[in-house]
mmCIF file of C-alpha atoms in Angstrom:
data_model
loop_
_atom_site.group_PDB
_atom_site.id
_atom_site.type_symbol
_atom_site.label_atom_id
_atom_site.label_comp_id
_atom_site.label_asym_id
_atom_site.label_seq_id
_atom_site.Cartn_x
_atom_site.Cartn_y
_atom_site.Cartn_z
ATOM 1 C CA UNK A 264 39.926 70.344 -54.503
ATOM 2 C CA UNK A 265 38.228 68.430 -51.669
ATOM 3 C CA UNK A 266 39.489 68.945 -48.205
ATOM 4 C CA UNK A 267 38.512 68.702 -44.978
ATOM 5 C CA UNK A 268 40.507 70.572 -42.002
ATOM 6 C CA UNK A 269 40.190 69.384 -38.376
ATOM 7 C CA UNK A 270 40.575 72.069 -35.600
ATOM 8 C CA UNK A 271 39.970 72.508 -32.139
ATOM 9 C CA UNK A 272 41.759 70.161 -30.482
ATOM 10 C CA UNK A 273 44.674 70.866 -27.786
ATOM 11 C CA UNK A 274 45.610 69.746 -24.346
ATOM 12 C CA UNK A 275 42.489 69.263 -21.562
ATOM 13 C CA UNK A 276 42.019 68.011 -17.552
ATOM 14 C CA UNK A 277 40.987 64.393 -17.713
ATOM 15 C CA UNK A 278 36.693 64.792 -17.120
ATOM 16 C CA UNK A 279 37.364 67.891 -19.667
ATOM 17 C CA UNK A 280 35.722 68.970 -22.074
ATOM 18 C CA UNK A 281 36.800 69.194 -26.175
ATOM 19 C CA UNK A 282 34.464 70.662 -29.365
ATOM 20 C CA UNK A 283 36.316 69.855 -33.148
ATOM 21 C CA UNK A 284 35.382 71.014 -35.666
ATOM 22 C CA UNK A 285 35.434 69.661 -38.906
ATOM 23 C CA UNK A 286 35.568 72.407 -42.628
ATOM 24 C CA UNK A 287 34.494 70.900 -45.703
ATOM 25 C CA UNK A 288 34.746 71.521 -48.784
ATOM 26 C CA UNK A 289 35.247 71.320 -53.111
ATOM 27 C CA UNK A 290 32.237 69.004 -52.515
ATOM 28 C CA UNK A 291 28.426 68.586 -51.806
ATOM 29 C CA UNK A 292 29.422 68.069 -48.294
ATOM 30 C CA UNK A 293 25.428 68.005 -47.168
ATOM 31 C CA UNK A 294 24.799 64.561 -50.053
ATOM 32 C CA UNK A 295 27.758 62.570 -48.049
ATOM 33 C CA UNK A 296 27.795 60.714 -44.139
ATOM 34 C CA UNK A 297 30.814 61.967 -42.208
ATOM 35 C CA UNK A 298 33.358 59.557 -39.908
ATOM 36 C CA UNK A 299 35.367 60.061 -37.008
ATOM 37 C CA UNK A 300 37.873 58.404 -36.763
ATOM 38 C CA UNK A 301 40.648 58.862 -34.001
ATOM 39 C CA UNK A 302 44.505 57.426 -33.546
ATOM 40 C CA UNK A 303 46.050 57.042 -30.757
ATOM 41 C CA UNK A 304 50.160 57.570 -29.787
ATOM 42 C CA UNK A 305 51.528 54.646 -32.030
ATOM 43 C CA UNK A 306 48.152 52.471 -32.519
ATOM 44 C CA UNK A 307 46.258 52.113 -35.141
ATOM 45 C CA UNK A 308 42.407 53.344 -36.428
ATOM 46 C CA UNK A 309 39.525 53.493 -34.147
ATOM 47 C CA UNK A 310 35.701 54.543 -35.294
ATOM 48 C CA UNK A 311 34.756 57.686 -32.783
ATOM 49 C CA UNK A 312 31.559 58.246 -34.686
ATOM 50 C CA UNK A 313 29.661 58.182 -37.983
ATOM 51 C CA UNK A 314 26.435 60.587 -38.214
ATOM 52 C CA UNK A 315 23.895 60.353 -41.813
ATOM 53 C CA UNK A 316 24.444 62.931 -44.564
ATOM 54 C CA UNK A 317 20.991 65.189 -43.197
ATOM 55 C CA UNK A 318 21.888 64.473 -39.402
ATOM 56 C CA UNK A 319 19.067 62.299 -39.140
ATOM 57 C CA UNK A 320 21.250 59.407 -37.681
ATOM 58 C CA UNK A 321 24.237 58.597 -35.729
ATOM 59 C CA UNK A 322 25.931 55.825 -34.316
ATOM 60 C CA UNK A 323 29.272 55.175 -31.774
ATOM 61 C CA UNK A 324 31.223 52.504 -30.052
ATOM 62 C CA UNK A 325 30.614 51.477 -26.735
ATOM 63 C CA UNK A 326 33.906 53.496 -25.963
ATOM 64 C CA UNK A 327 32.031 57.372 -26.626
ATOM 65 C CA UNK A 328 28.491 56.161 -26.282
ATOM 66 C CA UNK A 329 27.052 58.567 -23.692
ATOM 67 C CA UNK A 330 30.113 61.089 -23.484
ATOM 68 C CA UNK A 331 30.488 62.181 -27.229
ATOM 69 C CA UNK A 332 28.597 63.557 -29.363
ATOM 70 C CA UNK A 333 28.965 64.467 -33.670
ATOM 71 C CA UNK A 334 26.703 66.622 -35.397
ATOM 72 C CA UNK A 335 26.686 68.371 -38.666
ATOM 73 C CA UNK A 336 26.359 71.928 -40.075
ATOM 74 C CA UNK A 337 25.574 71.066 -43.608
ATOM 75 C CA UNK A 338 24.671 75.088 -43.885
ATOM 76 C CA UNK A 339 28.245 75.618 -42.710
ATOM 77 C CA UNK A 340 29.598 72.805 -44.228
ATOM 78 C CA UNK A 341 31.125 72.224 -40.897
ATOM 79 C CA UNK A 342 31.501 68.848 -38.943
ATOM 80 C CA UNK A 343 31.692 68.543 -35.469
ATOM 81 C CA UNK A 344 32.562 66.192 -32.567
ATOM 82 C CA UNK A 345 31.845 67.431 -28.665
ATOM 83 C CA UNK A 346 34.036 64.984 -26.468
ATOM 84 C CA UNK A 347 32.782 65.786 -23.061
ATOM 85 C CA UNK A 348 34.495 63.709 -19.402
ATOM 86 C CA UNK A 349 37.792 63.355 -21.322
ATOM 87 C CA UNK A 350 39.796 60.107 -20.228
ATOM 88 C CA UNK A 351 43.903 59.257 -20.498
ATOM 89 C CA UNK A 352 42.499 56.899 -23.126
ATOM 90 C CA UNK A 353 40.471 59.625 -25.468
ATOM 91 C CA UNK A 354 44.498 60.714 -26.018
ATOM 92 C CA UNK A 355 44.458 60.175 -29.754
ATOM 93 C CA UNK A 356 44.289 62.330 -33.537
ATOM 94 C CA UNK A 357 41.282 62.642 -34.611
ATOM 95 C CA UNK A 358 40.539 62.503 -38.262
ATOM 96 C CA UNK A 359 37.589 63.246 -40.372
ATOM 97 C CA UNK A 360 36.356 61.072 -42.666
ATOM 98 C CA UNK A 361 33.941 61.273 -46.002
ATOM 99 C CA UNK A 362 31.927 57.987 -46.805
ATOM 100 C CA UNK A 363 31.142 57.155 -50.029
ATOM 101 C CA UNK A 364 28.007 54.720 -50.344
ATOM 102 C CA UNK A 365 28.482 53.363 -54.044
ATOM 103 C CA UNK A 366 26.441 51.570 -55.892
ATOM 104 C CA UNK A 367 28.454 48.282 -57.029
ATOM 105 C CA UNK A 368 27.878 44.815 -58.402
ATOM 106 C CA UNK A 369 24.000 44.762 -56.959
ATOM 107 C CA UNK A 370 24.605 46.317 -53.326
ATOM 108 C CA UNK A 371 26.127 49.055 -51.675
ATOM 109 C CA UNK A 372 29.417 49.615 -50.808
ATOM 110 C CA UNK A 373 30.632 52.312 -48.015
ATOM 111 C CA UNK A 374 34.494 53.557 -47.845
ATOM 112 C CA UNK A 375 36.135 56.779 -46.774
ATOM 113 C CA UNK A 376 37.864 57.919 -49.321
ATOM 114 C CA UNK A 377 38.539 62.001 -48.854
ATOM 115 C CA UNK A 378 39.847 62.741 -44.962
ATOM 116 C CA UNK A 379 41.865 65.594 -42.991
ATOM 117 C CA UNK A 380 44.824 65.662 -41.791
ATOM 118 C CA UNK A 381 44.113 65.254 -37.764
ATOM 119 C CA UNK A 382 43.790 67.644 -34.884
ATOM 120 C CA UNK A 383 45.070 65.727 -31.430
ATOM 121 C CA UNK A 384 43.923 66.166 -28.731
ATOM 122 C CA UNK A 385 46.236 65.508 -25.579
ATOM 123 C CA UNK A 386 43.906 64.799 -22.570
ATOM 124 C CA UNK A 387 46.201 64.444 -18.703
ATOM 125 C CA UNK B 372 31.202 43.171 -33.627
ATOM 126 C CA UNK B 373 33.500 41.590 -36.159
ATOM 127 C CA UNK B 374 37.322 41.223 -35.695
ATOM 128 C CA UNK B 375 39.974 41.875 -38.174
ATOM 129 C CA UNK B 376 42.569 40.364 -38.471
ATOM 130 C CA UNK B 377 46.168 41.521 -40.508
ATOM 131 C CA UNK B 378 48.994 39.436 -40.919
ATOM 132 C CA UNK B 379 52.258 40.380 -40.621
ATOM 133 C CA UNK B 380 52.193 42.896 -38.125
ATOM 134 C CA UNK B 381 55.011 44.199 -39.930
ATOM 135 C CA UNK B 382 57.148 43.276 -42.757
ATOM 136 C CA UNK B 383 60.728 44.268 -43.951
ATOM 137 C CA UNK B 384 61.170 44.318 -47.651
ATOM 138 C CA UNK B 385 63.174 45.903 -50.726
ATOM 139 C CA UNK B 386 62.315 47.968 -53.262
ATOM 140 C CA UNK B 387 61.119 45.706 -56.594
ATOM 141 C CA UNK B 388 59.771 43.230 -54.422
ATOM 142 C CA UNK B 389 56.133 41.643 -54.127
ATOM 143 C CA UNK B 390 54.822 42.070 -51.443
ATOM 144 C CA UNK B 391 51.439 40.175 -49.862
ATOM 145 C CA UNK B 392 49.389 41.352 -47.151
ATOM 146 C CA UNK B 393 46.585 38.796 -45.840
ATOM 147 C CA UNK B 394 43.333 40.385 -43.803
ATOM 148 C CA UNK B 395 40.835 37.799 -41.780
ATOM 149 C CA UNK B 396 37.586 38.337 -40.945
ATOM 150 C CA UNK B 397 35.795 37.166 -37.628
ATOM 151 C CA UNK B 398 32.778 36.542 -39.328
ATOM 152 C CA UNK B 399 32.089 36.592 -43.581
ATOM 153 C CA UNK B 400 32.172 39.554 -45.151
ATOM 154 C CA UNK B 401 31.463 39.197 -49.042
ATOM 155 C CA UNK B 402 33.536 42.029 -50.536
ATOM 156 C CA UNK B 403 32.825 44.370 -48.094
ATOM 157 C CA UNK B 404 36.886 45.144 -47.561
ATOM 158 C CA UNK B 405 38.961 47.885 -47.689
ATOM 159 C CA UNK B 406 42.201 48.801 -47.901
ATOM 160 C CA UNK B 407 44.599 52.262 -46.526
ATOM 161 C CA UNK B 408 47.751 53.493 -46.756
ATOM 162 C CA UNK B 409 49.338 55.643 -43.916
ATOM 163 C CA UNK B 410 52.649 57.470 -44.314
ATOM 164 C CA UNK B 411 54.055 58.539 -40.833
ATOM 165 C CA UNK B 412 51.818 61.651 -39.210
ATOM 166 C CA UNK B 413 50.059 61.303 -42.203
ATOM 167 C CA UNK B 414 46.142 60.868 -42.407
ATOM 168 C CA UNK B 415 45.286 57.015 -43.879
ATOM 169 C CA UNK B 416 44.721 56.909 -47.458
ATOM 170 C CA UNK B 417 41.906 54.846 -49.497
ATOM 171 C CA UNK B 418 43.407 52.504 -51.862
ATOM 172 C CA UNK B 419 41.469 49.728 -52.789
ATOM 173 C CA UNK B 420 37.588 49.169 -52.340
ATOM 174 C CA UNK B 421 35.206 46.604 -52.500
ATOM 175 C CA UNK B 422 37.801 43.837 -51.678
ATOM 176 C CA UNK B 423 39.784 44.724 -54.977
ATOM 177 C CA UNK B 424 38.527 48.340 -56.366
ATOM 178 C CA UNK B 425 40.995 49.969 -57.424
ATOM 179 C CA UNK B 426 40.199 53.995 -55.651
ATOM 180 C CA UNK B 427 40.933 56.903 -58.466
ATOM 181 C CA UNK B 428 44.619 57.848 -58.823
ATOM 182 C CA UNK B 429 45.810 54.784 -56.649
ATOM 183 C CA UNK B 430 48.772 52.702 -58.928
ATOM 184 C CA UNK B 431 48.153 49.912 -60.534
ATOM 185 C CA UNK B 432 50.883 47.954 -58.974
ATOM 186 C CA UNK B 433 48.163 47.896 -55.910
ATOM 187 C CA UNK B 434 46.164 45.445 -56.454
ATOM 188 C CA UNK B 435 43.481 43.810 -53.913
ATOM 189 C CA UNK B 436 41.697 40.154 -53.672
ATOM 190 C CA UNK B 437 39.452 37.871 -51.098
ATOM 191 C CA UNK B 438 35.785 37.205 -50.592
ATOM 192 C CA UNK B 439 34.148 36.443 -47.118
ATOM 193 C CA UNK B 440 36.226 35.891 -44.282
ATOM 194 C CA UNK B 441 39.788 35.916 -45.984
ATOM 195 C CA UNK B 442 41.577 39.318 -48.224
ATOM 196 C CA UNK B 443 44.681 40.137 -49.891
ATOM 197 C CA UNK B 444 46.528 43.784 -50.407
ATOM 198 C CA UNK B 445 49.305 43.004 -52.911
ATOM 199 C CA UNK B 446 52.171 45.772 -53.979
ATOM 200 C CA UNK B 447 53.151 44.215 -57.428
ATOM 201 C CA UNK B 448 56.713 46.116 -57.438
ATOM 202 C CA UNK B 449 57.738 47.512 -54.527
ATOM 203 C CA UNK B 450 58.790 51.613 -55.185
ATOM 204 C CA UNK B 451 60.559 53.480 -52.277
ATOM 205 C CA UNK B 452 57.283 55.493 -51.826
ATOM 206 C CA UNK B 453 55.051 53.288 -50.553
ATOM 207 C CA UNK B 454 56.699 51.961 -47.671
ATOM 208 C CA UNK B 455 54.180 52.923 -45.026
ATOM 209 C CA UNK B 456 52.029 51.197 -42.928
ATOM 210 C CA UNK B 457 48.321 49.822 -44.496
ATOM 211 C CA UNK B 458 45.316 48.640 -42.948
ATOM 212 C CA UNK B 459 42.518 46.646 -43.529
ATOM 213 C CA UNK B 460 38.952 47.710 -42.967
ATOM 214 C CA UNK B 461 35.487 45.452 -42.783
ATOM 215 C CA UNK B 462 32.218 47.965 -44.341
ATOM 216 C CA UNK B 463 29.706 44.316 -43.733
ATOM 217 C CA UNK B 464 28.877 45.010 -40.878
ATOM 218 C CA UNK B 465 28.549 48.862 -39.941
ATOM 219 C CA UNK B 466 28.762 50.386 -37.378
ATOM 220 C CA UNK B 467 30.416 49.234 -35.648
ATOM 221 C CA UNK B 468 32.980 49.982 -38.539
ATOM 222 C CA UNK B 469 36.657 48.222 -37.693
ATOM 223 C CA UNK B 470 39.862 47.967 -38.230
ATOM 224 C CA UNK B 471 42.394 44.933 -38.678
ATOM 225 C CA UNK B 472 45.288 46.080 -36.502
ATOM 226 C CA UNK B 473 47.953 47.216 -39.135
ATOM 227 C CA UNK B 474 50.887 46.011 -40.908
ATOM 228 C CA UNK B 475 53.878 48.046 -40.735
ATOM 229 C CA UNK B 476 56.578 48.147 -44.451
ATOM 230 C CA UNK B 477 59.656 49.191 -44.170
ATOM 231 C CA UNK B 478 62.833 48.617 -45.962
ATOM 232 C CA UNK B 479 65.241 45.424 -45.194
#
């Protein structure tokens, strides 16, 4: 079945680095854009990064721009998030999510239809 | 950036109740609005996309409506497994992807 599994979380000191991975299975990974979304303890959902299906474009919010890098290896069906210069406010559960681009009502709609279970990053 | 505001932030209801959550966008987003359910300790789950389209496998007691800046999410008859937090998310102007702050639905 369609599945995403994150790994690589852990405890890191402020200023440190961590690389998260997201292993995809059950679908044609190279055909879909992917997102990273995080959730700080007791808080809401925050988008962290996006990457096109072929890796040709990446997008970040200002809160992580210049510190985080999203990438993918379509030959390994794996998504990555390299996190540098980590701060206490980056502490969160990090989810990877598959992005569907659907033609509907004469336009393209985007939504995240499959999510991993998340991996926890603690910066302390 | 488009700001999404949900109301209420929390809600208590009983099994069998009809429940409605509102999501307002800071500017017009057409019907580029998705709804997710998140149960404690779990990942979000897509329920509704394009404001009113039910994701495959999602029970028909869930529904969504609205357009432009105002959207509603309704559970027609609350079931025990529906107690969770619900988030709206706009996909009109992305990036950035933005979410509402969430509505926590618990048992009265």
